[in-house]
């Protein structure tokens, strides 16, 4: 199921009027546990502000007293459930939430590390270099030809390569270790610094993918003469190691690149998408 | 309803980029405070999912977001179609701030908006072309 097609569940820890507050340590442990499992949570205490109700199903946890919780008049009873958690240890609270999530068929968390590019449109010039570069279909363009991140879950975990080809340092990976790729402010010296100006073309003497292709072709030509497949493989690996060290690309990403023929096909496809998007902008 | 800024805490669950002790200290203090707040496991994941919760989390007034760099937070929300109001948003950056400094900002009644100026949404025209770039 696509990331964006999944349903959602709102979790509320209610400690307001007519509910017994959890003791501080238990509250912290319960909230920490739910966050570690990927849930978002509204804690209702005394004072402060919470996000308004919406039409997302909600599970309300609390130590309810007296006759138990009551919904306000007009509240959608079919979308709100209450769970009395007095005496429940954290793992049973977490289990109750997980059971509700499964029943509602809401999004499961933790199955995907959210690693993907985020575009800073204050910097982006819509040059489409990222779209041309990415072999994994992460980028696309909207109907007006504006660059977009369209398939976040296609992105290769821990690979920031596209941010290196962006001439404006407009591509962020918020979970990256260092700035400005992690979203820290871009300073002039960042743009000057060689690592931020990694021109992948310069690394390999031409466009990375066409370079890979050319090396592959040269290697194929050698195969016919020498029948030395090891040599071709070595050549490709040398090329990838060079790129990995300059671009901070995890070796497992490079080693998972498809065959040179498939790279060629995908690169052509990405280039065509970029050209179409640029043409749409001009028209 | 309180006129105090709402609080949104991001736990950055799926990465080790924030100091776990700093995250725990801030969350513990929020839990101990008795006040209401919103806590999310990971804003990045919610942005990728275009989680509708991002819309409600930013609705209804001033908000202090405990997360990472304001530039990243701004565009994570925008990418999910839930742009933040720059006049009503303060990001408390746990990449840079100590837990004590973060908690001081959360306890303060005032709001110090600090999102980078510029567009609110990707397709917006540039705010003002004559304006220097925020990083300049």
XYZ file of C-alpha atoms in Angstrom:
419
model
C 0.000 0.000 0.000
C 1.352 3.447 -0.895
C 2.501 5.606 1.983
C -0.120 8.223 1.359
C -3.078 5.898 0.945
C -3.052 4.648 4.491
C -5.601 5.538 7.131
C -4.698 7.183 10.390
C -5.487 6.887 14.063
C -5.287 9.628 16.660
C -4.183 8.664 20.151
C -5.191 10.869 23.076
C -3.940 10.503 26.624
C -6.677 12.217 28.575
C -5.813 13.517 32.041
C -8.229 16.419 32.183
C -11.423 16.899 34.162
C -13.037 13.733 35.544
C -9.951 11.639 34.933
C -7.259 10.607 37.362
C -3.827 11.776 36.185
C -1.152 9.140 35.725
C 1.783 9.455 38.040
C 4.627 11.336 36.402
C 6.926 8.420 35.803
C 4.220 6.206 34.362
C 3.057 9.020 32.084
C 6.588 9.522 30.776
C 7.131 5.806 30.258
C 3.805 5.342 28.470
C 4.313 8.313 26.163
C 7.924 7.336 25.441
C 6.817 3.824 24.590
C 4.126 4.980 22.173
C 6.487 7.419 20.473
C 9.096 4.684 20.111
C 6.436 2.588 18.379
C 5.787 5.374 15.904
C 2.555 6.844 17.252
C 1.626 10.493 17.544
C -0.161 11.405 20.715
C -2.158 14.240 22.212
C -1.668 14.651 25.931
C -4.597 16.485 27.495
C -3.700 17.956 30.850
C -4.732 21.077 32.665
C -3.924 24.161 30.672
C -2.144 24.471 27.395
C -3.642 23.875 24.000
C -4.176 20.793 21.882
C -4.941 20.337 18.222
C -8.653 20.442 17.354
C -10.735 17.345 16.667
C -11.051 16.201 13.078
C -12.574 13.230 11.309
C -9.698 10.850 12.022
C -10.654 7.927 14.299
C -9.418 8.439 17.851
C -8.541 6.217 20.760
C -8.760 8.034 24.099
C -6.715 6.550 26.917
C -7.322 7.569 30.493
C -7.978 6.649 34.075
C -11.623 7.546 33.961
C -13.608 7.904 37.144
C -17.272 7.687 38.088
C -19.599 6.778 35.266
C -16.755 6.818 32.782
C -16.072 9.184 29.929
C -18.814 10.849 27.953
C -18.633 12.324 24.502
C -19.720 15.902 24.043
C -23.039 16.374 22.287
C -22.619 16.059 18.554
C -19.272 14.287 18.781
C -18.929 11.380 16.351
C -19.392 8.338 18.595
C -18.502 5.931 15.800
C -15.022 7.402 15.480
C -14.040 7.717 19.141
C -13.196 4.878 21.486
C -12.210 5.042 25.140
C -9.813 2.762 26.924
C -9.563 2.704 30.690
C -5.872 2.238 31.512
C -5.840 2.302 35.323
C -3.381 -0.311 36.510
C -2.218 -1.235 33.026
C 1.561 -1.418 32.611
C 3.132 0.422 29.658
C 3.408 -2.641 27.475
C -0.299 -3.363 27.863
C -1.152 0.247 27.032
C 1.037 -0.065 23.944
C -0.642 -3.364 23.134
C -4.091 -1.807 23.388
C -3.071 0.955 21.012
C -1.542 -1.518 18.584
C -4.729 -3.601 18.685
C -6.831 -0.563 17.859
C -4.471 0.370 15.023
C -4.732 -3.104 13.545
C -8.511 -3.121 13.839
C -8.786 0.266 12.129
C -6.269 -0.869 9.502
C -4.372 2.322 10.193
C -0.819 2.873 9.047
C 1.765 0.621 10.662
C 4.863 2.459 11.770
C 8.501 1.514 11.811
C 8.457 -0.480 8.596
C 10.247 2.237 6.679
C 12.980 4.627 7.767
C 11.744 8.040 6.660
C 14.780 9.037 4.641
C 13.935 11.167 1.629
C 14.750 14.562 0.116
C 12.903 17.694 1.159
C 13.092 20.622 -1.237
C 13.716 24.136 0.022
C 11.665 26.065 -2.515
C 13.160 29.332 -1.318
C 16.386 28.144 -2.958
C 15.198 25.798 -5.705
C 15.432 27.195 -9.244
C 13.555 24.277 -10.801
C 16.577 23.296 -12.880
C 15.550 19.613 -12.800
C 19.073 18.347 -12.178
C 17.777 16.254 -9.268
C 15.093 14.714 -11.451
C 17.613 13.967 -14.178
C 20.032 12.493 -11.692
C 17.865 10.215 -9.577
C 17.585 6.695 -10.936
C 14.920 5.635 -8.493
C 11.978 7.781 -9.509
C 11.869 9.803 -6.301
C 11.326 13.071 -8.154
C 8.643 14.161 -10.569
C 7.023 17.346 -11.725
C 3.538 18.688 -11.143
C 1.237 19.628 -14.020
C 2.856 23.046 -14.221
C 6.347 21.626 -14.435
C 7.433 22.310 -10.870
C 9.825 19.826 -9.351
C 8.343 17.682 -6.573
C 9.370 14.812 -4.370
C 6.732 12.303 -5.387
C 7.862 8.872 -4.199
C 9.648 9.312 -0.899
C 9.735 5.608 -0.207
C 11.737 4.975 -3.387
C 14.664 6.880 -1.897
C 17.727 4.871 -0.879
C 18.257 5.083 2.871
C 21.221 7.242 3.913
C 22.008 8.279 0.345
C 22.209 12.082 -0.021
C 23.609 11.991 -3.576
C 20.944 14.173 -5.179
C 21.642 16.927 -2.655
C 25.219 16.951 -3.942
C 24.163 17.621 -7.500
C 21.847 20.487 -6.554
C 23.660 23.697 -7.541
C 21.668 25.727 -5.004
C 21.924 23.440 -1.956
C 18.144 23.331 -2.030
C 17.796 19.639 -1.234
C 17.683 18.667 2.424
C 17.722 15.344 4.165
C 16.586 16.286 7.682
C 18.114 13.137 9.157
C 21.520 13.731 7.600
C 24.395 14.202 10.024
C 25.622 17.629 8.946
C 24.531 20.955 7.579
C 23.417 22.364 5.313
C 22.035 19.075 3.964
C 20.295 18.474 7.301
C 18.416 21.773 6.981
C 20.868 24.021 8.750
C 21.197 27.424 7.113
C 23.189 27.526 3.902
C 26.176 29.781 4.210
C 28.143 31.251 1.358
C 31.111 29.152 2.305
C 28.954 26.033 2.025
C 28.320 26.804 -1.587
C 31.988 27.449 -2.167
C 33.137 24.389 -0.345
C 34.148 21.662 -2.684
C 32.034 19.016 -0.995
C 28.915 21.063 -1.578
C 29.895 21.717 -5.151
C 30.556 18.136 -5.998
C 30.043 18.113 -9.672
C 29.362 14.522 -10.398
C 30.379 15.114 -13.984
C 33.809 16.217 -12.888
C 34.163 13.178 -10.699
C 33.926 10.811 -13.562
C 34.754 13.045 -16.468
C 31.159 13.253 -17.647
C 27.614 12.539 -16.627
C 27.758 9.808 -14.032
C 25.324 7.482 -15.698
C 26.571 7.986 -19.191
C 30.043 7.490 -17.798
C 28.999 4.234 -16.238
C 27.438 3.284 -19.526
C 30.564 4.192 -21.491
C 32.716 2.227 -19.128
C 30.341 -0.645 -19.514
C 30.519 -0.365 -23.290
C 34.287 -0.214 -23.182
C 34.245 -3.191 -20.906
C 31.893 -5.043 -23.246
C 34.203 -4.279 -26.108
C 37.023 -5.734 -24.114
C 34.922 -8.801 -23.315
C 34.751 -9.623 -26.968
C 38.485 -9.262 -27.281
C 39.678 -10.497 -23.968
C 36.662 -12.286 -22.536
C 37.740 -10.864 -19.223
C 34.571 -10.184 -17.269
C 36.504 -9.626 -14.067
C 38.232 -6.643 -15.597
C 34.914 -5.015 -16.462
C 33.574 -5.616 -12.999
C 36.697 -4.169 -11.457
C 36.364 -1.144 -13.671
C 32.806 -0.514 -12.539
C 33.647 -1.032 -8.915
C 36.558 1.392 -9.128
C 34.250 3.948 -10.600
C 31.671 3.441 -7.873
C 34.180 3.602 -5.054
C 35.370 6.955 -6.376
C 31.829 8.236 -6.391
C 31.051 6.806 -2.974
C 33.950 8.516 -1.281
C 33.281 11.866 -2.910
C 29.542 11.868 -2.557
C 29.092 10.195 0.820
C 27.002 7.498 -0.792
C 26.609 4.273 1.183
C 28.360 1.368 -0.556
C 25.213 -0.731 -0.298
C 23.370 1.821 -2.410
C 26.038 1.751 -5.078
C 26.233 -1.989 -5.058
C 22.483 -2.190 -5.521
C 22.584 -0.129 -8.698
C 21.065 -2.018 -11.581
C 22.939 -3.229 -14.621
C 24.516 -0.625 -16.907
C 21.757 -1.273 -19.455
C 19.067 -0.663 -16.858
C 20.918 2.424 -15.629
C 20.936 3.681 -19.181
C 17.217 3.070 -19.567
C 16.337 4.756 -16.284
C 18.668 7.671 -16.910
C 17.049 8.255 -20.300
C 13.620 8.075 -18.696
C 14.583 10.558 -15.972
C 16.127 12.893 -18.523
C 12.966 12.774 -20.629
C 10.842 13.592 -17.573
C 13.082 16.522 -16.746
C 12.991 17.831 -20.294
C 9.216 17.515 -20.407
C 8.934 19.412 -17.123
C 11.226 22.169 -18.361
C 9.205 22.381 -21.575
C 5.996 22.647 -19.534
C 7.507 25.546 -17.612
C 8.376 27.377 -20.802
C 4.962 26.925 -22.421
C -9.027 27.894 25.662
C -5.547 28.933 26.619
C -3.931 31.743 24.702
C -0.506 30.228 25.347
C 1.267 28.793 22.322
C 0.572 25.139 21.707
C 3.493 22.748 21.997
C 4.435 20.106 19.460
C 7.280 17.753 20.331
C 8.961 15.611 17.658
C 10.751 12.545 18.973
C 12.729 11.939 15.741
C 12.177 8.273 16.481
C 13.676 6.844 13.308
C 17.102 8.464 13.445
C 19.882 9.004 15.915
C 20.532 12.617 15.015
C 19.240 14.149 18.233
C 20.867 13.448 21.569
C 18.634 10.841 23.273
C 19.337 12.390 26.665
C 18.263 15.802 25.406
C 15.070 14.386 23.920
C 14.286 12.519 27.127
C 14.941 15.576 29.275
C 12.573 17.716 27.238
C 9.860 15.075 27.057
C 10.155 14.365 30.771
C 9.757 18.041 31.580
C 6.728 18.297 29.321
C 5.183 15.247 30.978
C 5.853 16.670 34.428
C 4.461 20.078 33.571
C 0.846 19.011 33.691
C 0.018 20.990 30.576
C -1.412 19.719 27.341
C 0.850 19.103 24.382
C 1.162 17.176 21.156
C 3.919 14.618 20.681
C 4.751 12.900 17.417
C 7.127 10.068 16.738
C 8.671 11.532 13.630
C 7.685 14.588 11.610
C 9.599 13.282 8.596
C 7.483 10.152 8.459
C 4.278 12.166 8.850
C 5.343 14.506 6.052
C 6.067 11.613 3.707
C 2.656 10.151 4.478
C 0.969 13.538 4.142
C -0.557 12.688 7.490
C -3.679 14.804 8.062
C -2.522 15.270 11.646
C -0.056 17.846 10.335
C -2.992 20.033 9.346
C -4.596 19.879 12.761
C -1.293 20.275 14.595
C -0.778 23.651 13.003
C -4.378 24.810 13.220
C -5.603 27.210 15.795
C -2.883 29.611 16.707
C 0.642 30.034 17.909
C 2.773 26.926 18.165
C 6.221 26.053 19.452
C 7.678 23.051 17.670
C 10.456 21.104 19.350
C 12.292 19.461 16.478
C 15.341 20.197 14.355
C 16.364 22.985 11.990
C 13.607 25.520 11.226
C 14.370 25.346 7.478
C 13.770 21.591 7.467
C 10.641 21.865 9.611
C 9.189 24.578 7.379
C 9.520 22.517 4.213
C 8.490 19.214 5.807
C 5.138 20.763 6.661
C 4.853 22.503 3.299
C 5.617 19.262 1.455
C 2.659 17.669 3.223
C 0.348 20.504 2.183
C 0.223 21.887 5.719
C 2.263 25.080 5.540
C 3.230 26.699 8.812
C 2.263 30.274 9.530
C 5.629 32.033 9.872
C 4.168 34.664 12.181
C 2.800 32.046 14.571
C 5.537 29.430 14.645
C 8.673 29.109 16.713
C 10.919 26.120 16.171
C 12.990 25.030 19.145
C 15.932 23.365 17.463
C 17.157 20.392 19.465
C 20.056 19.967 17.038
C 21.517 23.167 18.465
C 19.809 24.048 21.735
C 20.654 22.495 25.078
C 17.723 20.888 26.913
C 17.785 23.747 29.410
C 17.604 26.342 26.659
C 14.858 24.408 24.904
C 12.817 24.144 28.088
C 13.279 27.822 28.786
C 11.746 28.634 25.405
C 8.887 26.205 25.981
C 8.118 27.696 29.371
C 8.177 31.256 28.088
C 4.781 32.776 27.392
C 6.040 34.732 24.401
C 6.536 33.409 20.897
C 9.663 34.169 18.885
C 8.841 33.300 15.283
C 11.920 31.985 13.515
C 10.947 30.213 10.304
C 13.079 31.255 7.346
C 11.336 34.007 5.377
C 10.259 33.353 1.816
C 7.615 31.262 0.166
C 4.975 29.438 2.169
C 4.294 26.779 -0.442
C 6.364 25.351 -3.297
C 4.331 26.923 -6.071
C 4.164 30.377 -4.520
C 5.947 33.107 -6.390
C 9.111 34.308 -4.696
C 8.220 36.465 -1.709
C 10.084 39.490 -3.025
C 12.754 39.127 -5.595
C 14.637 42.120 -4.229
C 14.835 40.592 -0.801
C 18.199 39.048 0.001
C 18.238 35.304 0.327
C 17.801 34.207 3.956
C 21.205 32.595 3.945
C 22.969 35.628 2.539
